[in-house]
Short mmCIF file of C-alpha atoms in Angstrom, two decimals:
data_model
loop_
_atom_site.label_atom_id
_atom_site.label_comp_id
_atom_site.label_asym_id
_atom_site.label_seq_id
_atom_site.Cartn_x
_atom_site.Cartn_y
_atom_site.Cartn_z
CA MET A 1 -42.40 -74.74 -30.76
CA ARG A 2 -40.47 -73.17 -33.67
CA GLU A 3 -43.68 -71.57 -34.93
CA GLN A 4 -44.32 -70.15 -31.45
CA VAL A 5 -40.84 -68.62 -31.36
CA ILE A 6 -41.22 -67.13 -34.84
CA ASP A 7 -44.58 -65.65 -33.84
CA LEU A 8 -43.02 -64.10 -30.74
CA ILE A 9 -40.30 -62.52 -32.87
CA ARG A 10 -42.84 -61.08 -35.32
CA GLN A 11 -44.96 -59.72 -32.47
CA SER A 12 -42.02 -58.31 -30.50
CA GLY A 13 -42.09 -54.81 -31.96
CA LEU A 14 -38.59 -55.32 -33.39
CA THR A 15 -39.79 -54.53 -36.91
CA ARG A 16 -36.47 -53.22 -38.21
CA VAL A 17 -34.52 -56.38 -37.34
CA ALA A 18 -37.19 -59.10 -37.08
CA ALA A 19 -36.09 -60.82 -40.29
CA GLN A 20 -32.48 -61.02 -39.09
CA ILE A 21 -33.54 -62.41 -35.72
CA GLU A 22 -35.68 -65.05 -37.43
CA GLY A 23 -32.59 -66.03 -39.40
CA TYR A 24 -30.65 -66.42 -36.16
CA VAL A 25 -33.01 -69.06 -34.73
CA LYS A 26 -31.07 -72.29 -34.07
CA ASP A 27 -32.50 -75.69 -33.26
CA SER A 28 -31.25 -77.44 -30.17
CA ILE A 29 -31.93 -80.83 -28.63
CA ARG A 30 -33.46 -80.45 -25.20
CA LEU A 31 -32.75 -83.14 -22.62
CA ILE A 32 -35.50 -83.68 -20.03
CA PRO A 33 -34.09 -85.73 -17.11
CA GLU A 34 -35.81 -88.25 -14.90
CA LYS A 35 -33.98 -89.83 -11.97
CA THR A 36 -33.93 -93.59 -12.31
CA ASN A 37 -32.43 -96.80 -10.95
CA GLU A 38 -29.33 -97.14 -13.09
CA GLU A 39 -29.65 -100.92 -13.08
CA ASN A 40 -32.67 -100.44 -15.34
CA LEU A 41 -30.63 -98.54 -17.94
CA LYS A 42 -29.06 -100.58 -20.70
CA ILE A 43 -25.33 -100.22 -21.27
CA GLY A 44 -24.57 -97.35 -23.64
CA VAL A 45 -27.84 -95.42 -23.48
CA THR A 46 -27.85 -91.63 -23.29
CA LYS A 47 -27.96 -90.48 -19.67
CA ILE A 48 -27.05 -87.66 -17.33
CA GLY A 49 -25.12 -88.62 -14.20
CA GLY A 50 -24.68 -92.13 -12.89
CA HIS A 51 -21.73 -94.27 -14.02
CA PRO A 52 -20.18 -94.00 -17.49
CA ASP A 53 -20.34 -96.96 -19.85
CA LEU A 54 -16.81 -96.82 -21.20
CA PRO A 55 -14.64 -98.82 -23.60
CA PRO A 56 -11.40 -100.20 -22.11
CA GLU A 57 -9.19 -97.62 -23.84
CA ILE A 58 -10.78 -94.61 -22.15
CA GLN A 59 -9.26 -94.01 -18.74
CA TRP A 60 -11.17 -92.12 -16.06
CA PRO A 61 -9.79 -88.56 -16.30
CA SER A 62 -8.47 -86.62 -13.32
CA TRP A 63 -7.54 -83.06 -12.39
CA ASN A 64 -5.00 -82.23 -9.67
CA ASN A 65 -4.81 -85.94 -8.83
CA ILE A 66 -8.55 -86.17 -8.10
CA PRO A 67 -10.87 -88.07 -10.47
CA GLN A 68 -13.18 -85.82 -12.45
CA SER A 69 -16.92 -86.10 -11.95
CA PHE A 70 -18.89 -87.87 -14.66
CA ILE A 71 -21.49 -85.53 -16.15
CA ALA A 72 -23.19 -87.28 -19.07
CA GLN A 73 -22.88 -89.73 -21.93
CA LEU A 74 -24.58 -89.23 -25.28
CA ARG A 75 -25.31 -92.10 -27.64
CA LEU A 76 -25.19 -90.12 -30.85
CA ALA A 77 -27.54 -92.40 -32.77
CA ASP A 78 -30.26 -91.18 -30.38
CA PHE A 79 -30.08 -87.69 -31.89
CA ILE A 80 -30.09 -88.28 -35.65
CA ASP A 81 -33.75 -87.28 -35.96
CA PHE A 82 -33.19 -84.07 -33.95
CA ASP A 83 -29.91 -82.84 -35.45
CA PHE A 84 -31.50 -80.95 -38.33
CA ALA A 85 -28.23 -79.29 -39.38
CA ASP A 86 -26.23 -82.56 -39.28
CA GLN A 87 -23.66 -81.14 -36.89
CA LEU A 88 -23.05 -84.27 -34.81
CA PRO A 89 -21.55 -87.60 -35.83
CA GLN A 90 -24.33 -90.12 -36.46
CA ASN A 91 -22.64 -92.92 -34.55
CA GLY A 92 -20.57 -93.38 -31.44
CA TRP A 93 -20.65 -91.96 -27.94
CA LEU A 94 -19.59 -88.74 -26.25
CA TYR A 95 -18.54 -88.73 -22.60
CA PHE A 96 -18.32 -85.56 -20.50
CA PHE A 97 -16.33 -85.13 -17.29
CA TYR A 98 -15.56 -82.10 -15.11
CA ASP A 99 -13.38 -81.14 -12.13
CA ALA A 100 -14.91 -82.83 -9.08
CA GLU A 101 -14.22 -79.83 -6.85
CA GLN A 102 -15.60 -77.25 -9.32
CA SER A 103 -12.44 -75.17 -9.00
CA VAL A 104 -12.17 -74.77 -12.78
CA ILE A 105 -14.50 -72.28 -14.47
CA GLY A 106 -12.88 -72.01 -17.88
CA ILE A 107 -11.94 -68.32 -17.79
CA ASP A 108 -8.20 -68.91 -17.42
CA PRO A 109 -6.16 -70.56 -20.21
CA LYS A 110 -4.51 -72.60 -17.43
CA ASP A 111 -7.88 -74.24 -16.74
CA ARG A 112 -7.41 -76.52 -19.74
CA GLY A 113 -7.42 -80.10 -18.50
CA GLY A 114 -10.02 -79.44 -15.80
CA TRP A 115 -12.67 -81.07 -17.99
CA SER A 116 -12.68 -83.90 -20.52
CA VAL A 117 -14.74 -84.81 -23.57
CA HIS A 118 -14.13 -88.26 -25.04
CA TYR A 119 -15.47 -89.65 -28.31
CA PHE A 120 -15.72 -93.38 -28.97
CA ASP A 121 -16.79 -94.72 -32.36
CA GLY A 122 -16.33 -98.44 -31.79
CA ASN A 123 -18.48 -101.47 -31.08
CA GLU A 124 -21.09 -101.18 -28.36
CA SER A 125 -20.25 -104.69 -27.16
CA VAL A 126 -16.98 -103.48 -25.57
CA LEU A 127 -18.69 -100.91 -23.35
CA ALA A 128 -18.79 -101.67 -19.64
CA ARG A 129 -20.25 -99.72 -16.73
CA ARG A 130 -17.31 -98.25 -14.85
CA GLU A 131 -17.42 -98.00 -11.06
CA PHE A 132 -16.60 -94.69 -9.39
CA PRO A 133 -12.93 -94.35 -8.42
CA THR A 134 -12.53 -94.80 -4.67
CA ASN A 135 -11.20 -91.24 -4.26
CA LEU A 136 -13.97 -89.54 -6.22
CA PRO A 137 -15.70 -87.20 -3.71
CA VAL A 138 -19.21 -88.34 -2.79
CA HIS A 139 -20.64 -84.90 -3.60
CA SER A 140 -19.43 -85.40 -7.16
CA GLN A 141 -21.14 -88.76 -7.66
CA PHE A 142 -24.37 -87.80 -9.41
CA ASN A 143 -27.72 -89.55 -9.72
CA ALA A 144 -28.40 -91.46 -12.93
CA CYS A 145 -31.09 -89.85 -15.06
CA HIS A 146 -32.84 -91.22 -18.10
CA VAL A 147 -33.47 -88.42 -20.60
CA LYS A 148 -36.30 -87.59 -22.96
CA ARG A 149 -35.28 -85.75 -26.13
CA LEU A 150 -37.14 -82.81 -27.65
CA ALA A 151 -36.39 -80.44 -30.52
CA GLU A 152 -36.23 -76.90 -29.15
CA PRO A 153 -35.52 -73.65 -31.04
CA THR A 154 -33.23 -71.10 -29.39
CA ILE A 155 -32.32 -67.45 -29.98
CA PRO A 156 -29.05 -65.73 -29.07
CA SER A 157 -28.66 -63.84 -25.81
CA SER A 158 -28.49 -60.06 -25.86
CA ASP A 159 -24.73 -60.22 -25.15
CA SER A 160 -24.00 -62.39 -28.19
CA ILE A 161 -22.16 -61.12 -31.23
CA TYR A 162 -25.27 -61.72 -33.33
CA ILE A 163 -27.29 -59.18 -31.38
CA GLU A 164 -24.35 -56.79 -31.07
CA GLN A 165 -24.14 -56.66 -34.85
CA LEU A 166 -27.77 -55.53 -35.10
CA GLU A 167 -26.76 -52.26 -33.37
CA LEU A 168 -30.04 -52.06 -31.47
CA THR A 169 -31.29 -48.77 -30.13
CA HIS A 170 -32.00 -48.51 -26.40
CA GLU A 171 -35.71 -49.12 -27.05
CA GLU A 172 -34.98 -52.08 -29.34
CA ARG A 173 -32.65 -53.58 -26.76
CA GLU A 174 -35.40 -53.48 -24.15
CA LEU A 175 -37.77 -55.13 -26.62
CA TYR A 176 -35.19 -57.84 -27.30
CA TRP A 177 -34.76 -58.50 -23.58
CA ALA A 178 -38.53 -58.95 -23.34
CA LEU A 179 -38.51 -61.30 -26.34
CA TYR A 180 -35.66 -63.35 -24.91
CA ASP A 181 -37.52 -63.69 -21.60
CA GLN A 182 -40.63 -64.91 -23.43
CA VAL A 183 -38.69 -67.58 -25.32
CA HIS A 184 -36.88 -68.53 -22.12
CA GLU A 185 -40.23 -68.96 -20.37
CA LEU A 186 -41.39 -71.35 -23.12
CA HIS A 187 -38.29 -73.43 -22.46
CA ARG A 188 -38.76 -73.40 -18.68
CA LYS A 189 -42.37 -74.55 -18.98
CA ARG A 190 -41.11 -77.84 -20.44
CA ASN A 191 -38.78 -78.43 -17.52
CA GLY A 192 -37.01 -76.18 -15.04
CA ALA A 193 -33.54 -77.58 -15.74
CA LEU A 194 -32.18 -76.32 -19.05
CA HIS A 195 -30.05 -79.17 -20.39
CA ARG A 196 -29.45 -78.95 -24.13
CA ILE A 197 -27.28 -80.09 -27.02
CA LEU A 198 -26.49 -77.60 -29.82
CA GLY A 199 -28.43 -74.36 -30.30
CA TYR A 200 -27.42 -71.29 -28.29
CA PRO A 201 -26.34 -71.43 -24.65
CA ASP A 202 -28.57 -70.02 -21.92
CA PRO A 203 -26.08 -67.74 -20.14
CA VAL A 204 -26.34 -66.92 -16.46
CA GLN A 205 -23.91 -64.03 -16.86
CA GLY A 206 -22.19 -62.81 -20.04
CA ASP A 207 -21.72 -64.31 -23.49
CA VAL A 208 -20.50 -67.89 -23.06
CA HIS A 209 -18.74 -68.01 -26.41
CA TYR A 210 -16.88 -64.74 -25.92
CA GLU A 211 -15.40 -66.27 -22.77
CA CYS A 212 -14.53 -69.42 -24.74
CA GLN A 213 -12.92 -67.47 -27.56
CA LEU A 214 -10.70 -65.36 -25.29
CA ALA A 215 -9.64 -68.08 -22.85
CA PHE A 216 -9.07 -70.66 -25.60
CA ASN A 217 -6.73 -68.17 -27.27
CA GLY A 218 -4.70 -67.34 -24.18
CA LEU A 219 -6.47 -64.42 -22.45
CA ASP A 220 -7.49 -64.68 -18.80
CA VAL A 221 -11.15 -63.62 -18.82
CA GLY A 222 -11.01 -63.19 -15.04
CA GLU A 223 -8.89 -60.08 -15.57
CA ALA A 224 -10.82 -57.00 -16.72
CA LYS A 225 -7.87 -55.85 -18.82
CA SER A 226 -8.31 -58.86 -21.11
CA TYR A 227 -11.47 -57.34 -22.58
CA THR A 228 -9.62 -54.16 -23.58
CA ASP A 229 -6.55 -55.99 -24.85
CA PRO A 230 -6.05 -55.31 -28.60
CA ILE A 231 -5.89 -59.07 -29.09
CA ALA A 232 -9.48 -59.36 -27.79
CA ALA A 233 -10.71 -57.02 -30.51
CA LYS A 234 -9.04 -59.19 -33.14
CA LEU A 235 -10.50 -62.35 -31.63
CA ASN A 236 -14.02 -60.98 -31.22
CA PRO A 237 -15.46 -61.69 -34.72
CA ALA A 238 -14.49 -65.37 -34.52
CA ARG A 239 -16.72 -66.05 -31.52
CA LYS A 240 -19.32 -66.78 -34.20
CA GLU A 241 -17.33 -69.94 -34.89
CA TRP A 242 -18.19 -71.40 -31.48
CA GLN A 243 -20.99 -73.92 -31.14
CA LEU A 244 -22.60 -75.18 -27.95
CA LEU A 245 -22.00 -78.91 -27.62
CA LEU A 246 -23.64 -79.59 -24.25
CA GLN A 247 -25.20 -77.42 -21.57
CA ILE A 248 -25.98 -78.91 -18.16
CA ASP A 249 -28.01 -76.91 -15.66
CA SER A 250 -28.23 -77.28 -11.90
CA ASP A 251 -30.71 -80.11 -11.40
CA GLN A 252 -32.25 -81.73 -8.33
CA GLN A 253 -33.03 -84.91 -10.28
CA ALA A 254 -29.35 -85.50 -11.00
CA GLY A 255 -28.17 -84.01 -7.71
CA MET A 256 -26.09 -81.43 -9.57
CA MET A 257 -25.55 -77.91 -8.22
CA TRP A 258 -23.16 -75.62 -10.06
CA GLY A 259 -22.27 -72.87 -7.60
CA ASP A 260 -25.35 -70.78 -6.86
CA VAL A 261 -27.83 -72.50 -9.22
CA GLY A 262 -25.54 -72.10 -12.23
CA SER A 263 -24.87 -73.98 -15.44
CA ILE A 264 -21.89 -75.58 -17.15
CA TYR A 265 -21.22 -75.43 -20.88
CA PHE A 266 -19.06 -77.48 -23.23
CA SER A 267 -18.50 -75.70 -26.56
CA MET A 268 -16.43 -76.23 -29.70
CA GLN A 269 -15.36 -74.29 -32.73
CA SER A 270 -17.35 -75.42 -35.76
CA ARG A 271 -14.29 -76.65 -37.66
CA ASP A 272 -13.27 -78.86 -34.73
CA LEU A 273 -16.78 -80.26 -34.45
CA GLU A 274 -16.80 -81.08 -38.16
CA GLN A 275 -13.48 -82.91 -37.78
CA LYS A 276 -14.58 -84.67 -34.55
CA ARG A 277 -11.74 -83.09 -32.59
CA PHE A 278 -13.64 -83.28 -29.33
CA GLU A 279 -10.47 -82.89 -27.30
CA GLN A 280 -10.57 -79.25 -28.43
CA ALA A 281 -13.82 -78.57 -26.56
CA TRP A 282 -13.69 -75.65 -24.13
CA PHE A 283 -15.59 -75.45 -20.87
CA THR A 284 -17.36 -72.54 -19.17
CA TYR A 285 -19.07 -72.33 -15.79
CA GLN A 286 -21.48 -69.54 -14.88
CA CYS A 287 -23.64 -68.93 -11.82
CA SER A 288 -25.53 -66.03 -10.30
#
């Protein structure tokens, strides 16, 4: 698919900036879900939804005294052949949880704690399938899905800092929107639900990583004045440091619906990802 994306860029009419856009292409790992009987899944395999296979030392996280919903677990050894930039640890597991009532959307600094990302780099033999807490809402108990993994190239959204820095003319911006839609359509043809690891996020609204950068650094993105705050201007260049860790779309297979057919995003700053500081991951929720 990378060759298809490069061809689309070269045929887009964006002659002045085509080389830069080609340089922006990032590989992601696409997750194609298939609902399954969880009893048929071995302990520790990569999956979306279902029950987490946790070591004893990881407690089920909560938010406002309600258990968080379990989103996904990633067995990192499954992705070695797809992580072309060597961004992920080669061993261990990542576990993702989120506020069961979806009251947290990651735009307020006070939202921290409404999601959890846990990393375990121990022996697989200690993992055990954890039952849902009795007070976890039924609507937040998701279907177990086996996942197929595919390499998938991505390009930045028109709201990203990468495209902003190209200083596109009005005509070029329209051409880029058309290009982005074409690449997006290639992705959708594989599967309607856009779950991915790494690469660029697929935003439903504005730039995911601008929201991360501002909220992570203390600005409430829900307030319009935050965008004109002098601090925002100082923070803006560093949104390049953010990296998508996991994107989970609304998905009938998993029984997940984020607002009005939205998506949720877990992202990290590159330096934290390199140091495996997964507790520093920030969360964003967008829907139409």
